[in-house]
Amino acid sequence: MESTAQLAIANMARPLGWFYLAVCAMNLLAAWRAGRTILLHKAGGKKGTGSVAQVDSATGETSSPRCLSPFFRLGWLRALAWLLLAAVFGLLAARSLMGSPPTVPEAIKILLDRVIGARSIWLGSLGLLLAVWLGRRWCVVPAVAWMALNASWLLLGASLTDPQFSALVLAPDSVPIVGMVYLLAFFLWLAMRQAVENDRREETLPPLQSQAPEKVLVWPDLVYIELICMILVTALLLLCARWFPTPLEQPANAALTPNPAKAPWYFVGLQELLVYADAWLVGVVVPCAIVLGLMAIPYLDFNPQKNGCYTIRRRRFATAAFLFGFLMLWVVPILIGTFVRGPNWSDFGPYEVRDAGRLATVHGATLSQWFWTGLLGRPLPQAGGAGWARLGQIVWRESASLAVLASYFLILPAVLGGTVLRTFRCRMGRGRYALMVVLLLLVVLLPLKMILRWSFDLSYLVSIPEWSLNL
Amino acid sequence: MSQPEPPARAQFWKSIVRHPAPRERRGRVAVMLGNFLLHLHPVAIPKQALRLQYTWCMGGIAAFLFLLETITGVLLMFYYRPTVEWAYRDMLDLRDVVSLSLLRDLHRWGAHAMVVTVVLHMVRVFLTGSYKSPREFNWVIGVLLLTLTLLLSFTGYLLPWDQKSIWPVTVASNMAGAAPLVGAEGPGHQWLDAGAARGLDPKTLLLGAPSVGEETLNRFYVLHCVAVPLLAGLLTAVHFWRVRKDGISRPL
């Protein structure tokens, strides 16, 4: 055990050294940028951060909100901080290149292993999303994002010395996911930054994108951007291909099932949701609803304004619904399914040994069982007859759960249409409103089932094993 | 007085490239109109279409990756036979004998990157509200292209015919077997009984057999190399055409 850990550290030392060196260089670059801003603005404290943010014409950087501490307003302080970080990462690079990269302390590993699971990751991500959403004015400040990025690199670098963690993250199908997470974080941040800026300047100034109404010729301006883009993408792909070559495993063998058998990475999210609902819903109905729902978006969104610029204030509901569905039901389940789930699809921490001995969670109760045995204190009615009698018995047994389901999909839309979503119903008309609400309720049904499973160990709302119908 | 004969070299060059050199404005306009590869673009665009902060360039990168996948994919097809007997051996040969595993690495990374860029492109289009009138239907085409991208990547998973091929495909296609009514294990499959016996359930249709096997390999090969790329190419052309006609989205 000790030797494999030592071996992992020895193997990772050199690549980690180069990684830290790259981070160090990026911090130097950031320091230079922050420093250059002061040089351009003469003396450091440019205090005039009024209600209208100023756009630095040279860097395109907007000044931070007024309420932030001096650190975010004073360029020289930031430059100093990034220099300090560069020095720290330079030191780490030197240590790694000499063969002893920094590691994560055992106590923290044990703590993280204990804390991390499907539930904590999902709920934690939801909390993070909510915090970023509410605190977006602070999150879009480049210095805040840069510190978060540095912290993530430090944690990633230190964790990679752990044999379990590096096997997990450097697995062939994991690397694209890690790349996607960073890309997604960056681009969502970029979008949020422009949205906050547009919302802030809404009353006084035109949105960012309409500042340049004049036209330019595609040759050379756009064609050259495309050419450079193609070259950069090809170079990046060649580097990826060189550093993370395609694995070839043992020849296909239908008799030898791997444990766990995972779907292709972009479908792992659906596979993860299989824990909370059956395959007919998660594997068939939900994907179809996603595709149809996405196609329906332009016809459901009745707000004709704000076409062609980033904004949150004017499209609060649309943005929130989209981000929730996209991040919480696609991205985060992919992360859970890839990094948390091990053999038997049970939870493992990122530094834990993934032995196949740990068994999956056992299915919990159904709503009908709660109703009949829990609430009424009677045994669950049996469906023993045939034909119509059997149908009646099944419906009688599931009457409580069917009532709950009917009120969810039929009564709730009507209630919402009369209260919270009144404007939606009035402006969209009956048909479009019904379609939107059913899609939304379907999107919310999965998280509801997750929470019911976690909090009350309730596995099914409706359970009719006679027809293989479980919901 | 007769026109002076153009020199042969000039004639040859002019027969291929119709437009004058794009040095001044006239030539720059002409190159966009006269060049087949460039005519997908308009001649002039609003300046904000150049702002990478706004566009992220993701649509363009996704299209480029589609081309890259086509090129590397065609090259890989020269060395690959989609049969249970040969598929895996051809993979080994590709790695050890032909020494072209870089092609395969590039093809695989291009595929991952294409999924990510298509998703990011959709995120950008959503967050800027660019799907709104008059571009509603182009968004619909975009959603179709997303599903085709996933389908392309999914069918490609099976082709190496190793353990990392058949099991992900098995896991994902098992879900199709759970389709309500028509699936072999879906809710209410007892009523229709279209299931595996008649070979009409979606899983059997997808796999060509009750489980992943020789028929599946052939089916996925044809889907991966011919059917889906053709459809995706066609839809991409329509997608571009409509972007060209509607222009890039701008604030009202």
XYZ file of C-alpha atoms in Angstrom, chain A residues 172-173 175-176 180 183-184 187-188 190-191 194 207 209-210 212-222 225-226 229-230 233-234 237-238 240-241 244-254 256-258 261-267 271 274 279-280 283-284 291 294-295 297-299 301 303-310 315 318-319 322 326 466-469, chain B residues 22 25 28-29 31-32 38 41-48 50 53-54 56-58 61 64-65 68 88 91-92 95 102 104-106 108-110 112-113 115-116 119-120 123-124 126-133 135-137 139-140 143-144 147 150 153-154 157 161-164 166-168 171 175 178-180 185-191 249-252:
174
model
C -9.376 7.848 -20.374
C -13.018 8.818 -20.119
C -10.048 13.545 -18.771
C -12.599 15.013 -21.213
C -15.327 20.132 -19.836
C -14.293 25.015 -19.963
C -17.852 25.192 -18.717
C -17.534 30.168 -20.313
C -20.397 30.404 -17.850
C -17.686 34.874 -19.070
C -21.400 34.883 -19.882
C -21.233 40.195 -19.542
C -25.592 46.819 -24.002
C -22.638 44.107 -27.871
C -24.305 47.023 -29.566
C -20.034 48.585 -32.574
C -22.826 48.919 -35.098
C -20.534 49.297 -38.091
C -19.870 46.398 -40.422
C -16.544 44.904 -41.339
C -15.538 42.741 -44.273
C -15.390 39.021 -43.597
C -12.145 38.833 -45.512
C -9.791 39.347 -43.781
C -11.264 39.947 -40.330
C -13.385 36.852 -39.749
C -9.926 34.496 -36.797
C -11.312 31.216 -38.094
C -8.923 29.132 -34.295
C -8.557 26.028 -36.451
C -7.790 23.697 -31.886
C -5.722 21.298 -33.957
C -6.072 18.202 -29.922
C -2.612 17.016 -30.963
C -4.258 15.910 -25.897
C -3.725 12.998 -28.276
C -3.645 11.050 -23.208
C -3.486 8.322 -25.848
C -6.520 6.217 -26.619
C -6.619 3.057 -24.567
C -7.266 -0.348 -26.056
C -8.580 -2.769 -23.488
C -9.051 -6.526 -23.646
C -11.060 -7.782 -26.642
C -14.818 -7.610 -26.245
C -16.148 -10.407 -24.086
C -19.870 -10.667 -23.459
C -16.986 -10.699 -18.615
C -19.029 -7.822 -17.204
C -16.939 -5.021 -15.722
C -20.266 -1.038 -16.332
C -20.598 2.610 -17.218
C -22.291 4.243 -20.195
C -20.397 6.663 -22.497
C -19.529 9.703 -20.416
C -22.245 12.015 -21.765
C -24.865 9.368 -20.895
C -27.256 6.271 -15.784
C -31.370 5.436 -12.837
C -35.176 3.078 -17.006
C -38.392 3.727 -18.891
C -33.691 6.284 -20.273
C -36.581 6.900 -22.632
C -34.925 16.822 -27.011
C -35.176 21.988 -26.156
C -36.818 22.236 -29.570
C -37.871 26.557 -26.200
C -38.083 29.229 -28.942
C -41.816 28.715 -29.231
C -40.263 31.850 -24.735
C -40.271 37.389 -24.289
C -39.116 38.921 -27.593
C -36.703 41.301 -25.883
C -33.048 40.740 -25.227
C -32.171 38.908 -28.368
C -28.453 38.934 -28.947
C -26.928 40.017 -25.677
C -26.135 38.471 -22.338
C -34.576 36.762 -18.541
C -35.518 31.439 -18.603
C -31.884 31.565 -17.510
C -32.057 26.430 -18.313
C -28.419 21.767 -17.770
C -47.658 -6.341 -12.576
C -47.171 -3.984 -15.509
C -43.462 -3.255 -14.862
C -44.601 0.290 -14.205
C -8.080 40.110 -51.956
C -11.961 46.205 -51.043
C -12.101 41.158 -50.651
C -15.748 41.276 -51.579
C -13.330 36.430 -52.784
C -16.320 35.896 -50.491
C -16.002 30.876 -48.304
C -20.090 33.545 -45.100
C -21.697 36.859 -45.849
C -19.483 39.518 -47.405
C -19.658 41.826 -44.434
C -20.707 41.255 -40.841
C -21.427 43.486 -37.857
C -18.353 44.031 -35.762
C -19.799 42.235 -32.768
C -15.994 39.165 -34.341
C -16.275 37.261 -25.801
C -19.689 37.225 -27.410
C -16.999 32.024 -28.072
C -16.360 30.749 -31.628
C -17.901 27.450 -30.554
C -15.038 25.046 -33.883
C -14.265 22.384 -37.963
C -14.188 19.348 -35.683
C -11.480 16.895 -38.828
C -10.045 -5.749 -32.645
C -7.091 -1.909 -33.866
C -3.964 -3.722 -32.695
C -1.396 0.709 -33.083
C -2.121 9.199 -33.516
C -7.093 7.270 -33.670
C -6.123 9.484 -30.723
C -6.969 12.542 -32.778
C -11.243 10.185 -30.305
C -10.237 13.556 -28.883
C -11.981 15.301 -31.743
C -15.011 14.342 -27.202
C -14.237 17.934 -28.139
C -19.620 16.964 -27.925
C -18.272 19.649 -25.588
C -22.964 21.840 -25.922
C -21.090 25.085 -25.258
C -25.303 27.327 -24.001
C -24.050 30.495 -25.684
C -29.413 30.161 -25.176
C -27.807 32.690 -22.849
C -27.758 35.386 -25.526
C -31.375 34.623 -26.448
C -30.262 34.104 -30.024
C -32.911 31.468 -30.655
C -35.601 34.111 -30.670
C -37.418 35.266 -33.774
C -34.046 32.156 -35.673
C -36.442 29.762 -33.912
C -36.209 26.998 -36.453
C -32.364 26.365 -32.966
C -34.541 23.322 -33.691
C -31.019 20.488 -31.290
C -31.206 17.823 -34.013
C -28.580 14.518 -30.955
C -24.217 12.274 -29.536
C -20.008 9.530 -30.734
C -22.131 6.710 -29.355
C -17.764 3.784 -29.179
C -14.582 -3.915 -30.184
C -12.819 -4.053 -26.840
C -14.269 -4.227 -23.343
C -14.533 -0.427 -23.302
C -19.348 -3.274 -25.804
C -20.169 -2.521 -22.195
C -20.948 1.197 -22.469
C -25.558 -0.177 -20.703
C -32.284 1.771 -21.518
C -37.287 -0.109 -21.279
C -39.362 2.011 -23.649
C -43.004 2.020 -22.579
C -38.892 -4.767 -20.516
C -40.779 -1.492 -20.498
C -43.980 -0.819 -18.623
C -46.948 -2.442 -20.314
C -44.832 -4.640 -22.587
C -47.259 -7.463 -21.816
C -50.063 -5.745 -23.704
C -28.033 37.906 -33.463
C -27.738 41.479 -32.182
C -29.431 43.400 -29.418
C -32.642 45.072 -30.462
